[in-house]
Amino acid sequence: MNNDIKEVAKLLVNSKSAIAFTGAGISVESNIPPFRGENGLWNKYDPKYLELNYFHTHPAECWKIIKEIFYDFFGSAKPNAAHIALAELEKMNIIKAVVTQNIDNLHFDAGNKNIFEFHGNSRNLVCLDCGKKYSTEIISEKGMPLCKKCDGVLKPDFIFFGEQIPEPAGSSSFDFAKKSDIVIIIGSTGEVVPASHVPVLAKQSGAKIIEVNISKTNFTSQMTDIFLEGKASEVMTELLKEINLLKNS
Ligand code: NAD
Ligand code: ZN
């Protein structure tokens, strides 16, 4: 493991166009549970609350759950050492972009600038009728938030099941993937499509795939070149340390 981290540090220092691809696992140590697996949100909540058709027909019922999961819960989360290491690697010009499936804003809070939010974000709400956007302050204790202009139902600006990937984030993610020479995947099962095509496309274009996860995933046997097993915060802290040693030697 230690030798693998040293090797990855060397590869990253010598890379020209490395990107990170992150999933719910990077935010687990910020106390945001993932959807799948042990302690996954789907063990507690029914995924139907995030289905577009169900939301259209039962908005008030969905908002009760959405508020609980994404606003009461996510609202107070802070970036952990893995997010902070990625921000540091972007400042050092080693990581050129972060493509994230997460909607929790933690890469922004950590200080990354070049972020592609493949599934949108939870910071904004959008009116389903007139398209007006609102910040999360409009969410109150009193039931579901409504548009002040047209009384339409507001929906979080992240994608629900059945929605298209937002643009330009989707196309930009694929463009960066095609040009990348390394993708470091952190905390993603690879079960969500088309997001999982990002590292696949990079691999097909010749990139090396590094994976950080506490357990093996769909990516591991199919395409990962180096698997760094462990918690995102611990592995990324160690990796940043090795990179700093190389840079200063
Ligand atoms: P997932 O929930 O399917 O899987 C999470 C992965 O993280 C698993 O492979 C697990 O082994 C790994 N993991 C758990 N703890 C870890 C840790 N401490 N360090 C490293 N890895 C760890 O996640 P996914 O593949 O990203 O897909 C789920 C979808 O759910 C995404 O599309 C995302 O939009 C959404 N989601 C987002 C958030 C968030 O914004 N934080 C939270 C839950 C779900
Ligand atoms: Zn409206």
Coordinates of C-alpha atoms and ligand atoms in Angstrom, one line a residue:
M1 CA 0.0 0.0 0.0
N2 CA 2.7 2.4 1.0
N3 CA 4.7 1.6 -2.1
D4 CA 1.5 2.1 -4.2
I5 CA 1.0 5.5 -2.7
K6 CA 4.6 6.4 -3.6
E7 CA 4.1 5.2 -7.1
V8 CA 0.8 7.2 -7.5
A9 CA 2.5 10.3 -6.1
K10 CA 5.2 10.0 -8.8
L11 CA 2.6 9.4 -11.6
L12 CA 0.7 12.5 -10.5
V13 CA 3.7 14.7 -10.2
N14 CA 4.7 13.7 -13.8
S15 CA 1.2 13.9 -15.2
K16 CA 0.0 16.6 -17.5
S17 CA -3.8 16.4 -17.3
A18 CA -4.9 14.5 -14.2
I19 CA -8.5 14.7 -13.0
A20 CA -10.4 13.4 -10.0
F21 CA -13.7 11.7 -10.3
T22 CA -15.6 11.6 -7.0
G23 CA -18.6 9.8 -5.6
A24 CA -20.6 9.7 -2.4
G25 CA -17.7 7.9 -0.6
I26 CA -15.5 11.0 -0.4
S27 CA -18.1 12.7 1.7
V28 CA -18.8 9.8 4.1
E29 CA -16.2 11.2 6.5
S30 CA -18.0 14.5 6.5
N31 CA -20.9 12.5 7.9
I32 CA -23.0 12.4 4.7
P33 CA -24.1 8.8 4.1
P34 CA -23.8 7.3 0.6
F35 CA -26.9 5.9 -1.2
R36 CA -25.7 2.3 -1.4
G37 CA -24.1 -0.2 0.9
E38 CA -23.8 -0.3 4.7
N39 CA -25.4 2.8 6.2
G40 CA -26.6 3.8 2.7
L41 CA -29.6 6.1 2.5
W42 CA -31.5 3.6 0.4
N43 CA -31.7 1.3 3.5
K44 CA -33.7 4.0 5.2
Y45 CA -35.5 5.9 2.5
D46 CA -37.4 4.9 -0.6
P47 CA -35.6 6.1 -3.8
K48 CA -39.0 6.9 -5.3
Y49 CA -38.8 10.4 -3.5
L50 CA -36.1 11.3 -6.0
E51 CA -38.0 10.0 -9.1
L52 CA -39.2 12.9 -11.3
N53 CA -42.6 11.5 -12.0
Y54 CA -43.3 10.8 -8.3
F55 CA -42.1 14.3 -7.4
H56 CA -44.4 15.8 -9.9
T57 CA -47.4 14.0 -8.5
H58 CA -46.5 14.0 -4.8
P59 CA -44.4 17.1 -4.3
A60 CA -45.3 17.8 -0.6
E61 CA -44.7 14.2 0.4
C62 CA -41.3 14.3 -1.4
W63 CA -40.3 17.6 0.1
K64 CA -40.6 16.2 3.7
I65 CA -38.0 13.6 2.9
I66 CA -35.8 15.8 0.6
K67 CA -35.6 18.5 3.3
E68 CA -34.6 15.9 5.9
I69 CA -31.9 14.2 3.8
F70 CA -30.5 17.0 1.8
Y71 CA -31.0 20.2 3.8
D72 CA -31.2 19.4 7.5
F73 CA -28.4 16.9 7.0
F74 CA -26.1 18.1 4.3
G75 CA -26.4 21.8 5.4
S76 CA -24.0 21.5 8.3
A77 CA -21.4 19.2 6.6
K78 CA -17.8 20.4 6.3
P79 CA -15.1 19.3 3.8
N80 CA -12.9 16.6 5.2
A81 CA -9.1 15.9 4.6
A82 CA -9.8 14.2 1.2
H83 CA -11.7 17.3 -0.2
I84 CA -9.0 19.5 1.2
A85 CA -6.2 17.4 -0.4
L86 CA -7.9 17.7 -3.8
A87 CA -8.1 21.5 -3.4
E88 CA -4.4 21.5 -2.5
L89 CA -3.6 19.4 -5.6
E90 CA -5.5 21.8 -7.8
K91 CA -3.6 24.7 -6.4
M92 CA -0.3 22.8 -7.1
N93 CA -1.6 22.5 -10.7
I94 CA -1.5 18.7 -10.4
I95 CA -5.3 18.0 -10.6
K96 CA -6.8 20.0 -13.5
A97 CA -10.5 19.3 -12.7
V98 CA -12.8 17.5 -10.4
V99 CA -15.8 15.7 -11.9
T100 CA -18.1 15.0 -9.1
Q101 CA -21.3 13.0 -8.8
N102 CA -21.9 14.7 -5.4
I103 CA -24.4 17.4 -4.8
D104 CA -23.1 18.5 -1.4
N105 CA -21.0 21.5 -2.4
L106 CA -18.0 20.2 -0.4
H107 CA -15.5 20.5 -3.2
F108 CA -16.4 24.2 -3.5
D109 CA -16.2 24.7 0.3
A110 CA -12.8 23.0 0.2
G111 CA -11.5 25.5 -2.4
N112 CA -11.5 23.7 -5.7
K113 CA -12.3 26.0 -8.6
N114 CA -12.6 23.8 -11.7
I115 CA -15.5 21.5 -10.7
F116 CA -18.0 19.8 -12.9
E117 CA -21.1 18.8 -11.0
F118 CA -22.3 15.9 -13.1
H119 CA -25.6 15.6 -11.1
G120 CA -26.2 19.3 -10.4
N121 CA -26.1 20.7 -6.9
S122 CA -28.3 21.2 -3.8
R123 CA -27.4 24.9 -3.4
N124 CA -30.1 26.1 -5.7
L125 CA -33.8 25.4 -6.2
V126 CA -35.5 25.8 -9.5
C127 CA -39.2 26.5 -10.2
L128 CA -40.7 23.7 -12.3
D129 CA -43.1 26.2 -14.0
C130 CA -41.2 29.4 -14.8
G131 CA -37.5 28.2 -14.2
K132 CA -36.7 30.9 -11.7
K133 CA -33.8 29.9 -9.4
Y134 CA -33.7 30.4 -5.6
S135 CA -31.1 29.9 -3.0
T136 CA -31.8 27.4 -0.2
E137 CA -32.9 30.2 2.2
I138 CA -36.4 29.9 0.8
I139 CA -36.7 26.5 2.5
S140 CA -38.5 27.0 5.7
E141 CA -40.1 24.8 8.4
K142 CA -43.5 25.3 6.7
G143 CA -44.0 22.6 4.1
M144 CA -42.7 22.7 0.6
P145 CA -41.1 25.8 -0.9
L146 CA -43.1 27.6 -3.7
C147 CA -42.1 30.1 -6.3
K148 CA -42.7 33.7 -5.3
K149 CA -43.3 34.7 -8.9
C150 CA -45.8 32.0 -10.1
D151 CA -46.5 29.8 -7.1
G152 CA -45.0 26.8 -8.9
V153 CA -43.3 24.0 -7.0
L154 CA -39.6 24.4 -6.4
K155 CA -37.3 21.4 -7.0
P156 CA -33.7 21.1 -5.9
D157 CA -31.3 21.8 -8.8
F158 CA -29.7 18.4 -8.7
I159 CA -31.0 15.7 -11.0
F160 CA -33.7 13.3 -10.1
F161 CA -34.0 9.8 -11.6
G162 CA -35.4 10.3 -15.0
E163 CA -33.7 13.6 -15.7
Q164 CA -31.0 14.6 -18.2
I165 CA -27.4 15.3 -17.1
P166 CA -27.1 19.1 -16.8
E167 CA -25.1 21.0 -19.4
P168 CA -22.4 22.1 -19.8
A169 CA -21.2 20.0 -16.9
G170 CA -21.9 16.7 -18.7
S171 CA -20.1 17.5 -21.9
S172 CA -17.2 19.2 -20.1
S173 CA -16.7 16.2 -17.9
F174 CA -16.4 13.9 -21.0
D175 CA -14.1 16.3 -22.7
F176 CA -11.8 16.5 -19.7
A177 CA -11.9 12.7 -19.4
K178 CA -10.9 12.2 -23.0
K179 CA -7.9 14.5 -22.6
S180 CA -6.8 13.2 -19.2
D181 CA -3.7 11.1 -18.5
I182 CA -4.7 10.0 -15.0
V183 CA -8.1 9.7 -13.3
I184 CA -8.2 9.3 -9.6
I185 CA -11.6 7.8 -8.7
I186 CA -12.5 8.4 -5.0
G187 CA -15.4 6.7 -3.3
S188 CA -17.6 5.7 -6.2
T189 CA -19.3 2.3 -6.8
G190 CA -19.4 2.9 -10.6
E191 CA -23.0 1.8 -10.6
V192 CA -24.5 5.1 -11.7
V193 CA -24.6 5.7 -15.4
P194 CA -23.8 7.7 -17.4
A195 CA -21.5 9.2 -14.7
S196 CA -19.4 6.0 -14.6
H197 CA -18.6 6.5 -18.3
V198 CA -16.3 9.3 -17.3
P199 CA -13.4 7.1 -16.2
V200 CA -14.3 4.5 -18.8
L201 CA -13.8 7.1 -21.6
A202 CA -10.6 8.2 -20.0
K203 CA -9.3 4.6 -19.9
Q204 CA -10.2 4.1 -23.5
S205 CA -8.2 7.2 -24.4
G206 CA -5.2 5.9 -22.6
A207 CA -5.4 7.3 -19.1
K208 CA -4.2 5.4 -16.0
I209 CA -6.9 4.7 -13.5
I210 CA -6.2 5.1 -9.8
E211 CA -8.9 4.2 -7.4
V212 CA -9.4 5.1 -3.7
N213 CA -12.1 3.2 -1.8
I214 CA -12.6 1.2 1.4
S215 CA -13.7 -1.8 -0.7
K216 CA -13.5 -3.0 -4.3
T217 CA -16.0 -1.7 -6.8
N218 CA -17.2 -2.3 -10.4
F219 CA -14.2 -0.3 -11.6
T220 CA -11.6 -2.3 -9.7
S221 CA -11.4 -5.5 -11.7
Q222 CA -12.4 -3.9 -15.0
M223 CA -10.1 -0.9 -15.4
T224 CA -8.3 0.1 -12.2
D225 CA -4.5 0.2 -12.6
I226 CA -3.7 0.9 -9.0
F227 CA -6.2 0.4 -6.1
L228 CA -5.5 2.3 -2.9
E229 CA -7.6 0.6 -0.3
G230 CA -8.6 2.8 2.7
K231 CA -10.7 5.7 3.8
A232 CA -10.6 8.7 1.4
S233 CA -9.3 11.1 4.1
E234 CA -6.4 8.8 5.2
V235 CA -5.3 7.8 1.7
M236 CA -5.5 11.3 0.3
T237 CA -3.6 12.8 3.3
E238 CA -0.9 10.3 2.8
L239 CA -0.8 10.9 -1.0
L240 CA -0.5 14.6 -0.5
K241 CA 2.4 14.1 1.9
E242 CA 4.3 12.0 -0.6
I243 CA 3.7 14.5 -3.4
N244 CA 5.0 17.3 -1.2
L245 CA 8.1 15.2 -0.4
L246 CA 8.7 14.7 -4.1
K247 CA 8.2 18.3 -4.9
N248 CA 10.5 19.5 -2.2
S249 CA 13.3 16.9 -2.9
Ligands
NAD1 P1 -22.4 5.1 -3.8 O1 -23.3 5.6 -2.7 O2 -23.0 4.2 -4.9 O3 -21.1 4.4 -3.3 C1 -20.3 5.0 -2.4 C2 -18.9 4.4 -2.5 O4 -18.0 5.0 -1.5 C3 -18.8 2.9 -2.2 O5 -18.0 2.3 -3.2 C4 -18.1 2.8 -0.9 O6 -17.3 1.6 -0.7 C5 -17.3 4.0 -0.9 N1 -16.9 4.5 0.4 C6 -17.7 4.6 1.6 N2 -17.0 5.2 2.6 C7 -15.8 5.5 2.1 C8 -14.7 6.2 2.6 N3 -14.6 6.7 3.9 N4 -13.6 6.4 1.8 C9 -13.6 6.0 0.5 N5 -14.6 5.3 -0.1 C10 -15.7 5.1 0.7 O7 -21.9 6.4 -4.5 P2 -21.8 6.9 -6.0 O8 -21.2 5.8 -6.8 O9 -21.1 8.2 -5.9 O10 -23.3 7.0 -6.5 C11 -24.3 7.5 -5.7 C12 -25.1 8.6 -6.3 O11 -25.6 9.2 -5.2 C13 -24.2 9.7 -6.9 O12 -24.7 9.9 -8.1 C14 -24.4 11.0 -6.1 O13 -25.0 12.0 -6.9 C15 -25.4 10.6 -5.1 N6 -25.1 10.9 -3.7 C16 -24.4 12.0 -3.4 C17 -24.1 12.3 -2.1 C18 -23.3 13.6 -1.8 O14 -23.5 14.6 -2.5 N7 -22.4 13.5 -0.8 C19 -24.5 11.4 -1.1 C20 -25.2 10.3 -1.4 C21 -25.5 10.1 -2.8
ZN2 ZN -42.1 30.1 -10.9

